[in-house]
Tab-separated table of C-alpha atoms and ligand atoms in Angstrom:
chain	number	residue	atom	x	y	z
A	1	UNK	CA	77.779	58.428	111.895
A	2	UNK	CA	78.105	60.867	108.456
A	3	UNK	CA	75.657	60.094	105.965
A	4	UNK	CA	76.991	61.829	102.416
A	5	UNK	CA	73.970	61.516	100.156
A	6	UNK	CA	73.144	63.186	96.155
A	7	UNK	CA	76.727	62.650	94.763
A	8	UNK	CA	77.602	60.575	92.348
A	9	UNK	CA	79.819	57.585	93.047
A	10	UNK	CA	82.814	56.518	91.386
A	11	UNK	CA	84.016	53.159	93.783
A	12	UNK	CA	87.151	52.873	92.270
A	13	UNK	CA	86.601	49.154	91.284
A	14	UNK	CA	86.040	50.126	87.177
A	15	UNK	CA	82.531	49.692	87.986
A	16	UNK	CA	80.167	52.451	85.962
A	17	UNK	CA	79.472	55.252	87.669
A	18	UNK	CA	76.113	55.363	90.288
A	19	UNK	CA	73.862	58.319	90.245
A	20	UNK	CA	72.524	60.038	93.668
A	21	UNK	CA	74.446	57.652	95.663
A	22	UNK	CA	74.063	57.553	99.386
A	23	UNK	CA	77.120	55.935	101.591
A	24	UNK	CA	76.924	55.391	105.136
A	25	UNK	CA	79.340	56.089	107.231
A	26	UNK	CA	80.356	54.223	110.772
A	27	UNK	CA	83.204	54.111	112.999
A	28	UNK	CA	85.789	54.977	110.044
A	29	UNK	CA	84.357	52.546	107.947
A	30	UNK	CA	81.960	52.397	104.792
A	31	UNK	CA	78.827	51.075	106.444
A	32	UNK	CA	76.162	50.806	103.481
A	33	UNK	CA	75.802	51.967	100.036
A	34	UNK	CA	72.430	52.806	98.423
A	35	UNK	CA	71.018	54.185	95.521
A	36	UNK	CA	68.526	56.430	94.215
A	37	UNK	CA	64.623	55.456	95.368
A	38	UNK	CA	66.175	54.569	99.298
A	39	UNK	CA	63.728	57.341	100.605
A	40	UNK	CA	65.455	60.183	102.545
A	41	UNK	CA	67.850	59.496	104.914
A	42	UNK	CA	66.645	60.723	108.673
A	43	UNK	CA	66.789	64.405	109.034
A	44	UNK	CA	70.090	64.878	110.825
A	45	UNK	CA	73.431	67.320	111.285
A	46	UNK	CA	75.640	63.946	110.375
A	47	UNK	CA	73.958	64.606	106.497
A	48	UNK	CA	76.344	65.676	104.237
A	49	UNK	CA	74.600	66.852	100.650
A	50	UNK	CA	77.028	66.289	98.029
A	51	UNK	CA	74.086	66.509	95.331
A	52	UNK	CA	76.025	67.342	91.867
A	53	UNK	CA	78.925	66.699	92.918
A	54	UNK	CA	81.243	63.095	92.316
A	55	UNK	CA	82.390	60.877	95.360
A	56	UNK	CA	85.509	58.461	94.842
A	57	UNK	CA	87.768	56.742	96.949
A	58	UNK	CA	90.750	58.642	98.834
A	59	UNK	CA	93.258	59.014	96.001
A	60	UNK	CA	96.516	57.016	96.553
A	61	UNK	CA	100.000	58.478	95.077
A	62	UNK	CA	102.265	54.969	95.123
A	63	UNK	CA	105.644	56.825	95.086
A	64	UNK	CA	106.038	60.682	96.044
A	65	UNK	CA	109.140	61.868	98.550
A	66	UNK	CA	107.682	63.966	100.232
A	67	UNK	CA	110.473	65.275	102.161
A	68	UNK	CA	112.346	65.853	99.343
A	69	UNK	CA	112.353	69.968	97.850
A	70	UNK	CA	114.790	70.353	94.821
A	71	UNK	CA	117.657	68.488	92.566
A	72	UNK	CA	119.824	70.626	93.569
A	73	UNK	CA	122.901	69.153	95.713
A	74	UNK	CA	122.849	71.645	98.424
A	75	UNK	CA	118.805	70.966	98.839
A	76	UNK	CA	119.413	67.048	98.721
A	77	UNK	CA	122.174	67.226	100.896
A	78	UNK	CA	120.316	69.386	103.728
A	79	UNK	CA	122.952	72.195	102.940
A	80	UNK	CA	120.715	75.362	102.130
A	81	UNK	CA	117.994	75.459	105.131
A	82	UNK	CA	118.279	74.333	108.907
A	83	UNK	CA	116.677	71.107	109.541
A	84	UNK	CA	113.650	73.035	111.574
A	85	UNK	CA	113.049	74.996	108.281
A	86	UNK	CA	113.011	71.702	106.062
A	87	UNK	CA	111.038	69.709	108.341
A	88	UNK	CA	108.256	72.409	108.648
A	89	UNK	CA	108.207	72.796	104.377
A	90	UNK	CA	107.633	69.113	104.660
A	91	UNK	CA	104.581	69.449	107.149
A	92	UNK	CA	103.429	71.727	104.772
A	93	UNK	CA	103.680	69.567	101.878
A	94	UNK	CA	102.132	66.753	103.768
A	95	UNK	CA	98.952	69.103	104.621
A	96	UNK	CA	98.338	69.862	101.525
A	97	UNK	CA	98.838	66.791	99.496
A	98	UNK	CA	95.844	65.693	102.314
A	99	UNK	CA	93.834	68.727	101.171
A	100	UNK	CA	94.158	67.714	97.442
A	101	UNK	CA	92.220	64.662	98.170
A	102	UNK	CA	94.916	62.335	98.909
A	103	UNK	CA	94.602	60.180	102.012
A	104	UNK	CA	97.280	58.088	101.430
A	105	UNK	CA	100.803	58.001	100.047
A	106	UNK	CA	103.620	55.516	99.642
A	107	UNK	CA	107.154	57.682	100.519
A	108	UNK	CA	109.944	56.189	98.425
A	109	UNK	CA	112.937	57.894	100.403
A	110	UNK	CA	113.852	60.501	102.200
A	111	UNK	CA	110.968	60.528	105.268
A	112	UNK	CA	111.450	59.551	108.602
A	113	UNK	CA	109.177	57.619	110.596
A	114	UNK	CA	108.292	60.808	112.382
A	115	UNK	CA	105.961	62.934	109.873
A	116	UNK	CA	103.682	59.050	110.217
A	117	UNK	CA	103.730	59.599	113.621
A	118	UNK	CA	102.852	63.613	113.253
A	119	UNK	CA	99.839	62.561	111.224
A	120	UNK	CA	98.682	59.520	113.703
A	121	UNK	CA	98.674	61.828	116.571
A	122	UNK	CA	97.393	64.618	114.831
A	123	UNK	CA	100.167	66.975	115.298
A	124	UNK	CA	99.600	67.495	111.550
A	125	UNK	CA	96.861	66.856	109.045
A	126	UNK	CA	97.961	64.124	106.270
A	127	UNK	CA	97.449	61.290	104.139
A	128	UNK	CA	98.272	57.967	105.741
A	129	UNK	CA	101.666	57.477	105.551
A	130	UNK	CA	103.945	54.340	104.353
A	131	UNK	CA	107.258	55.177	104.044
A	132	UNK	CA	110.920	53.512	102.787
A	133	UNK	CA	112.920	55.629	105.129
A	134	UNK	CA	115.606	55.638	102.263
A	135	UNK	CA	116.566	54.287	99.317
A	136	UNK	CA	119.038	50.950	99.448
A	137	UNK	CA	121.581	50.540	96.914
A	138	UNK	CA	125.198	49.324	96.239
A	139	UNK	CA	128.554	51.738	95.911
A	140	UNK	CA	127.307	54.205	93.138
A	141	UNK	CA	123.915	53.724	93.063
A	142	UNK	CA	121.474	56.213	93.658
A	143	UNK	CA	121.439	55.863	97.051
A	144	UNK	CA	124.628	56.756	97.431
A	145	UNK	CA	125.525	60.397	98.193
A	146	UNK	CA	128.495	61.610	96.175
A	147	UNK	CA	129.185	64.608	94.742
A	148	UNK	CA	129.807	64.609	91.084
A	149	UNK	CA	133.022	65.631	91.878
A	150	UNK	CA	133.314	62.762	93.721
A	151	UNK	CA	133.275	63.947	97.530
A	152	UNK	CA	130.540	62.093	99.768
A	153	UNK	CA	127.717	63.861	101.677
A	154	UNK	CA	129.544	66.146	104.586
A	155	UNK	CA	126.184	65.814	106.613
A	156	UNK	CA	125.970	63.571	109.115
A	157	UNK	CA	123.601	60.680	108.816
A	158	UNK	CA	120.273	61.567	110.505
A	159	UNK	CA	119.894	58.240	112.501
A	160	UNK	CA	115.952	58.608	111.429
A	161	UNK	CA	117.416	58.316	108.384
A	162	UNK	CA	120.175	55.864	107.852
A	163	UNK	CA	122.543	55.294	105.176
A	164	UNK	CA	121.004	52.681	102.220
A	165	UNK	CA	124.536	52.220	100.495
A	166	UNK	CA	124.976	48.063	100.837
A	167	UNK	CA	127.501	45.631	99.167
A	168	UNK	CA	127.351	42.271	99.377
A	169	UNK	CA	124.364	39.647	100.705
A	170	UNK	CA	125.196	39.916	104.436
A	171	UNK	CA	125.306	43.900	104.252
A	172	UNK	CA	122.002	43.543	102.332
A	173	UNK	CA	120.270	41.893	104.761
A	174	UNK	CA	121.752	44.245	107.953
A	175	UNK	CA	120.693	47.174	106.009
A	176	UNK	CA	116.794	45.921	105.285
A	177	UNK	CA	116.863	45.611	108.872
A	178	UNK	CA	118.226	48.378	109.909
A	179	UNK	CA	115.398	50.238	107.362
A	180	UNK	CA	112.812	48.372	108.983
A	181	UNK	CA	114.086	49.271	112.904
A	182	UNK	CA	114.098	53.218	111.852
A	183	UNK	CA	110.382	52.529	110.695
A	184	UNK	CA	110.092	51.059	107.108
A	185	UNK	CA	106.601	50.310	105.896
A	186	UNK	CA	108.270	49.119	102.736
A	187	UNK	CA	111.421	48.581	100.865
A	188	UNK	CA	112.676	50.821	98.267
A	189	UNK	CA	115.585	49.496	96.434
A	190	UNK	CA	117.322	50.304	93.050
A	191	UNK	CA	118.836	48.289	90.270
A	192	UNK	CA	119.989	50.541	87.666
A	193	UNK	CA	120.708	54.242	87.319
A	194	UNK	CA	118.139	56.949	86.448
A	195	UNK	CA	117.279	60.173	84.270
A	196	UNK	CA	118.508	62.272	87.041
A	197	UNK	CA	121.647	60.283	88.591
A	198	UNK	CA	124.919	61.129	88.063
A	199	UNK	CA	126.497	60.945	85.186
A	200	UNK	CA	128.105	57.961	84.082
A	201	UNK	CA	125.190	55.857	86.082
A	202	UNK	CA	122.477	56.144	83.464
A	203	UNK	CA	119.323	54.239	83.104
A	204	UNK	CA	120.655	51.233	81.647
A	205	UNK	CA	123.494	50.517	83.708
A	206	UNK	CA	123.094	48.245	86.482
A	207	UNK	CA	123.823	48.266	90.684
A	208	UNK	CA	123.437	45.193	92.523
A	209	UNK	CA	123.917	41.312	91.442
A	210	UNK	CA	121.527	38.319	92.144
A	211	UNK	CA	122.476	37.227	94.479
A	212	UNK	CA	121.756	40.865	96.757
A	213	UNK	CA	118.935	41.391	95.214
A	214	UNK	CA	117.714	37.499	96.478
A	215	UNK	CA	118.695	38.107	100.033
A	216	UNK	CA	117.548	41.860	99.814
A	217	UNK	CA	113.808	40.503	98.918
A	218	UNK	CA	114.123	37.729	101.032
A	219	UNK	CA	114.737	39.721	104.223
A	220	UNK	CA	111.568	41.970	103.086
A	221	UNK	CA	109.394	39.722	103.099
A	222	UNK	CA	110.425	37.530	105.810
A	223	UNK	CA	109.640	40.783	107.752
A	224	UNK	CA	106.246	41.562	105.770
A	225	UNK	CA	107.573	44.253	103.758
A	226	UNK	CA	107.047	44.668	99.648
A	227	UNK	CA	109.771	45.793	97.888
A	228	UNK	CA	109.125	48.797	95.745
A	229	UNK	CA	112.458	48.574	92.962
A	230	UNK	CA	113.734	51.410	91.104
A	231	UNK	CA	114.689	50.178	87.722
A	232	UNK	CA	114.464	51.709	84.026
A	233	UNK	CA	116.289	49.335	81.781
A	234	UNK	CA	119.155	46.917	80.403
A	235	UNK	CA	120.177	44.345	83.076
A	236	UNK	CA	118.868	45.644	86.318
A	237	UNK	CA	115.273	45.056	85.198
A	238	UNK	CA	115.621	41.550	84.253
A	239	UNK	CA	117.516	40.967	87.440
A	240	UNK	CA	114.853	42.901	89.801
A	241	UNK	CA	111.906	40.633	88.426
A	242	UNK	CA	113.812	37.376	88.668
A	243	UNK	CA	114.527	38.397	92.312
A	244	UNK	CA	110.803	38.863	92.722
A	245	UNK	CA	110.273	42.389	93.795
A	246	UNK	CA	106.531	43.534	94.308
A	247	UNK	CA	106.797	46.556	92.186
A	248	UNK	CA	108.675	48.180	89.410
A	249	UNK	CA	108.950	51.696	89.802
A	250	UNK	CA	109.933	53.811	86.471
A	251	UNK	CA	110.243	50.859	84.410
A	252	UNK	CA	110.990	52.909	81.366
A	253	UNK	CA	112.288	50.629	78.758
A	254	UNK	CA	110.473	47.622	79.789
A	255	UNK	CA	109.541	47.343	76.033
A	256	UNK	CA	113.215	45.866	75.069
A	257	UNK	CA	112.962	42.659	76.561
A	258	UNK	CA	110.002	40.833	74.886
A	259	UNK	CA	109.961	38.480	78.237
A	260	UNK	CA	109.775	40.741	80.675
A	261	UNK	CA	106.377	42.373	80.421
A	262	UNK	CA	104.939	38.789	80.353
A	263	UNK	CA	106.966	38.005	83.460
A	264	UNK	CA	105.279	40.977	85.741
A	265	UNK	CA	101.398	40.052	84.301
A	266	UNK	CA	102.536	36.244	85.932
A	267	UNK	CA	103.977	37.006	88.527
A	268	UNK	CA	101.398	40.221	89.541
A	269	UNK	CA	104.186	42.254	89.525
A	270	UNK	CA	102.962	46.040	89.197
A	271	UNK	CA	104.434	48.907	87.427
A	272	UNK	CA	104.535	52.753	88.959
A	273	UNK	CA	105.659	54.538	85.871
A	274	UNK	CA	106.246	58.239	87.434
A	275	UNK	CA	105.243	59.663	84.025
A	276	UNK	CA	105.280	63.043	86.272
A	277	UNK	CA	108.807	63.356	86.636
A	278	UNK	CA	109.730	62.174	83.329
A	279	UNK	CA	107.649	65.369	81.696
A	280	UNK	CA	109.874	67.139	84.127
A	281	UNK	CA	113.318	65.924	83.622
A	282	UNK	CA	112.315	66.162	79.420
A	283	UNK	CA	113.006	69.911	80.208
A	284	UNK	CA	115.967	69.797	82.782
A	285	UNK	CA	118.620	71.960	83.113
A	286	UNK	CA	121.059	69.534	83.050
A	287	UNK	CA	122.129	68.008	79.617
A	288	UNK	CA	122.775	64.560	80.330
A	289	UNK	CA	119.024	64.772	82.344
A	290	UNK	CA	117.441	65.979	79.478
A	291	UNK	CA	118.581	63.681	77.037
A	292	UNK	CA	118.426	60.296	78.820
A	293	UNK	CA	114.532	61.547	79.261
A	294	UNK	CA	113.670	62.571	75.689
A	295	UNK	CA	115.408	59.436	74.846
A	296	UNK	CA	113.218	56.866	76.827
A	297	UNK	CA	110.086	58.656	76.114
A	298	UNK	CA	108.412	56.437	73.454
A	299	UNK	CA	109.890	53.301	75.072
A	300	UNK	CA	108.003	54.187	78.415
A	301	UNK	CA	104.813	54.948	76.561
A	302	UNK	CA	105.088	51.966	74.677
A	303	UNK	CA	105.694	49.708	77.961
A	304	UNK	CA	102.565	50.934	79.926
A	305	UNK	CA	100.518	49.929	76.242
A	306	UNK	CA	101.714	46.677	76.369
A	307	UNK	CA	101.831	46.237	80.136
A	308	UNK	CA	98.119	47.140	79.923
A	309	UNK	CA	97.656	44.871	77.312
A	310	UNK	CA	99.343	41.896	79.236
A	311	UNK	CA	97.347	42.494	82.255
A	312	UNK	CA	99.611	44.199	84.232
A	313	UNK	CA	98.550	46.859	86.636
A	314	UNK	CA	100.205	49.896	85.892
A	315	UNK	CA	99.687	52.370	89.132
A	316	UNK	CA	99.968	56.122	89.913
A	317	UNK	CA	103.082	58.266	91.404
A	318	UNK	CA	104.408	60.975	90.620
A	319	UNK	CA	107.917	60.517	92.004
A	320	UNK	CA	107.477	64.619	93.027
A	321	UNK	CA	109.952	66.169	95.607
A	322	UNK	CA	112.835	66.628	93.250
A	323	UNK	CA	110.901	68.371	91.080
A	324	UNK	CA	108.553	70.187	93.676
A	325	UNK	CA	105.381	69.188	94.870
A	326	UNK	CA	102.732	70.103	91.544
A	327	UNK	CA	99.480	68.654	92.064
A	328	UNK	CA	99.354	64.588	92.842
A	329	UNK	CA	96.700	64.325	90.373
A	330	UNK	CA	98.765	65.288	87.008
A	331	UNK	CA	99.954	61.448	86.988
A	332	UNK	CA	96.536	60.649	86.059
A	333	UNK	CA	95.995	63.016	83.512
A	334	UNK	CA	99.479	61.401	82.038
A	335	UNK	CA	97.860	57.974	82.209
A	336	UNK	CA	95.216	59.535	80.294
A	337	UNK	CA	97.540	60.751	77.996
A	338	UNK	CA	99.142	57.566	77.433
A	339	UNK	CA	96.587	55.491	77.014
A	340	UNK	CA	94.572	54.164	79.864
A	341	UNK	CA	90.617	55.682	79.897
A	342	UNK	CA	89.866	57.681	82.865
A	343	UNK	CA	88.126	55.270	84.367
A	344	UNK	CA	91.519	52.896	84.338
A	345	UNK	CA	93.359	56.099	85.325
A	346	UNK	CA	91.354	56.645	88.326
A	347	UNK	CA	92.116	53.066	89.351
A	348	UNK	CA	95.195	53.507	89.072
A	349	UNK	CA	95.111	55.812	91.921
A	350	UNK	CA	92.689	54.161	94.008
A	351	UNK	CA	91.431	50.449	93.303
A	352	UNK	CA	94.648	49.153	91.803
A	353	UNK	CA	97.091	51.156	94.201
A	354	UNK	CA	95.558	50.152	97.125
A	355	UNK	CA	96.811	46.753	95.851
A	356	UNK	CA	100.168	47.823	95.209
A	357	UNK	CA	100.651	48.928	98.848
A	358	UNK	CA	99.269	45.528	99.964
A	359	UNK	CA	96.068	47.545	101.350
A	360	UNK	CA	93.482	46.394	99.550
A	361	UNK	CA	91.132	45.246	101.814
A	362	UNK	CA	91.189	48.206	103.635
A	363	UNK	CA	91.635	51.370	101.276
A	364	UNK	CA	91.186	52.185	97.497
A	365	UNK	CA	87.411	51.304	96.729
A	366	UNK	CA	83.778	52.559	98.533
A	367	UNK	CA	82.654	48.989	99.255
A	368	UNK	CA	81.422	48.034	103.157
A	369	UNK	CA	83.500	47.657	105.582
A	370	UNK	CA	86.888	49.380	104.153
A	371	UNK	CA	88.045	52.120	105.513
A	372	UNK	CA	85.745	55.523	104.835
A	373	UNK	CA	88.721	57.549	103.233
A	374	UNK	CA	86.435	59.770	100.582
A	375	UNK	CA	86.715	62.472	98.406
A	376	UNK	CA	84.251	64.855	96.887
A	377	UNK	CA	85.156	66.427	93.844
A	378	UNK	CA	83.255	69.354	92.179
A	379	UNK	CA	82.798	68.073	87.967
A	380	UNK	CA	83.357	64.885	86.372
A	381	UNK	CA	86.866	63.210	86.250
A	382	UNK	CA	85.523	61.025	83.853
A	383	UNK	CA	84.803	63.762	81.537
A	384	UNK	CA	88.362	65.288	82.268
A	385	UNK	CA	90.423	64.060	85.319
A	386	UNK	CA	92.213	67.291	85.332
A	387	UNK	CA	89.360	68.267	87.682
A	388	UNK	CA	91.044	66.131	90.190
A	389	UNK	CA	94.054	69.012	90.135
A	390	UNK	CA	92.415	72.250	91.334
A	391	UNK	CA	92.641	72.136	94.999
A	392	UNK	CA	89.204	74.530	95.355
A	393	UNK	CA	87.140	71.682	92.832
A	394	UNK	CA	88.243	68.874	95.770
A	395	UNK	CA	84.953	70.142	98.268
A	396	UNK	CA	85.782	67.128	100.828
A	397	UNK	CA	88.263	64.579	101.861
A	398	UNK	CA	87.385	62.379	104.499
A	399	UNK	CA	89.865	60.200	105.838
A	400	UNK	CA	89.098	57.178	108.904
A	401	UNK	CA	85.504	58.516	108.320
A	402	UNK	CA	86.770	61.320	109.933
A	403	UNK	CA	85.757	65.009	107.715
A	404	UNK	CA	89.520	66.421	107.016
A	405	UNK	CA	88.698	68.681	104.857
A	406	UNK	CA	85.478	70.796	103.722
A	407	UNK	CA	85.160	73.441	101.397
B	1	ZN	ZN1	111.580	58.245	93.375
């Protein structure tokens, strides 16, 4: 048993806040909550005082790639380190996105089954784990790997990791399956281009028709797995939603279609804008990058207003790995930003995510009997979440019940 007692408790439900809160902990899970005038809890070495500080839920991150160290083609390609080298950096990575107060994380490509396993066994410390295993999309999508000078990948495929490329609605469907043999928790799929795809393969235009996307969903969730969609605009979007995919990820120029936004609040669809990366690619290197993010910068602000407005839940990820690993939490300071409270951003990466992964009777709140994944912040993230970014303010992560980290 671990008694944490004094802090203040943010449940992650969008309830108000509860002063001198003291949660019970038993076998991994949240065994009572009390308030104030309970008395004392009995004298013993399972007390934890947390008095001043704030207790919330385990954050979530919905889509990170965590495996995943640089744009560059050489990185992405496994060209500039030995595998041994990578897979290490990724530990890393994985250790310390636990120690930032995130016990779980959705991967959207690029990890293999193995780094879940690492964690489960405790070979590593991490967050709990769902990953995509890699991303599936048709000839020139962006989960194909070609060269902008048109060459494909010279590394052979890592059979942990296989190929996502598919044409056609009987390819689909074998390569779903063969995700879901090398380990998928979920299926990440993509529809149109992106900020940072090649060139010529831009956010608007689209990969995959219908009919694919049908069977591609269909397969999913014949096998229990929610399909996580890349998509920013034009056609692909339209054709992701009408194919019934569980979440939109990106989602930038939802704002063009008057129908669409409507269409997600119906169906519960969810959006994971990545707002992280975006801020990221507004400053890229690359010219085409840049502009295709400056450009879709007030459409993606003004989709998560009006998704919020509709009813839809808009969710936290930060889409990091391309762009390095910054802290988890700067996705909910650019919710903040564009236009959520606090409150709604910190249920974004708790209350609401947990729904997103399907998980929500066992993670994202501090109600009996889910799972005790808690963290213990020093300050107020509903003053400023930026708090939730400093790695020495985040005093205690427990994840299973189990203490993970204490500082
Ligand atoms: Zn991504």
């Amino acid at each position: 048993m671990t008694i944490l007692r004094g802090a203040t408790l943010i449940d992650g439900t969008g309830a108000p806040p509860v002063r001198d809160a003291t949660i019970v902990v038993q076998d991994g899970r949240i065994e009572s909550i009390t308030s104030g005038a309970g008395g004392p809890p009995p004298a013993s070495r399972d007390v934890i005082d947390a008095s001043g500080l704030t207790v919330l839920p385990g954050l979530i991150d919905c889509h990170d790639h965590l495996a995943s160290h640089g744009y560059e083609l050489t990185t992405r390609w496994g060209l500039s380190e030995p595998f041994s080298t990578r897979s290490v950096r990724t530990s890393r990575v994985i250790e310390q996105t636990l120690a930032a107060g995130y016990t779980t994380v959705r991967d959207a490509g690029g990890l293999d089954a193995g780094f879940r396993t690492a964690v489960a066994e405790g070979l590593i410390k991490g967050p709990r784990l769902l990953t995509a295993i890699a991303i599936i999309s048709p000839i020139g999508g962006i989960g194909d790997r070609v060269s902008p000078s048109g060459h494909e990948c010279v590394v052979p495929d890592d059979p942990a990791l296989p190929a996502g490329v598919a044409n056609g609605v009987e390819e689909v469907r074998r390569v779903v399956r063969t995700m879901i043999r090398a380990g998928a928790d979920v299926i990440k799929c993509a529809t149109t281009g992106g900020a940072s795809s090649r060139a010529g393969h831009g956010p608007s235009d689209p990969a995959f028709n219908l009919d694919e996307m049908r069977a591609l969903v269909d397969e999913a969730h014949a096998q229990g797995r929610k399909v996580m969609c890349h998509a920013l605009g034009g056609s692909g979007l339209r054709l992701e939603l009408e194919a019934g995919v569980d979440s939109i990820e990106h989602g930038c120029y939802l704002d063009e279609d008057p129908e669409l936004i409507p269409m997600m609040a119906e169906r519960g669809t969810f959006l994971v804008p990545t707002l992280t990366v975006y801020v990221y690619h507004s400053e890229s290197k690359a010219p085409h990058v840049r502009e295709r993010a400056r450009a879709l910068r007030e459409h993606h602000l003004n989709t998560i207003r009006r998704a919020m407005a509709a009813g839809v839940k808009v969710v936290a990820g930060t889409d990091a790995g391309g762009h390095g690993h910054p802290p988890n939490a700067m996705e909910i300071e650019y919710l903040v930003a564009a236009g959520l409270t606090p409150m709604q951003a910190i249920q974004a990466a708790t209350g609401w995510a947990a729904e997103c992964l399907g998980l929500e009777h066992q993670i994202g709140a501090i109600e009996k009997g889910r799972r005790a994944d808690l963290v213990v912040v020093d300050g107020d993230p509903l003053a400023d979440v930026r708090v939730l970014q400093s790695p020495e303010r985040i005093r205690l992560v427990l994840k299973d019940g189990r203490v993970e980290v204490r500082r």
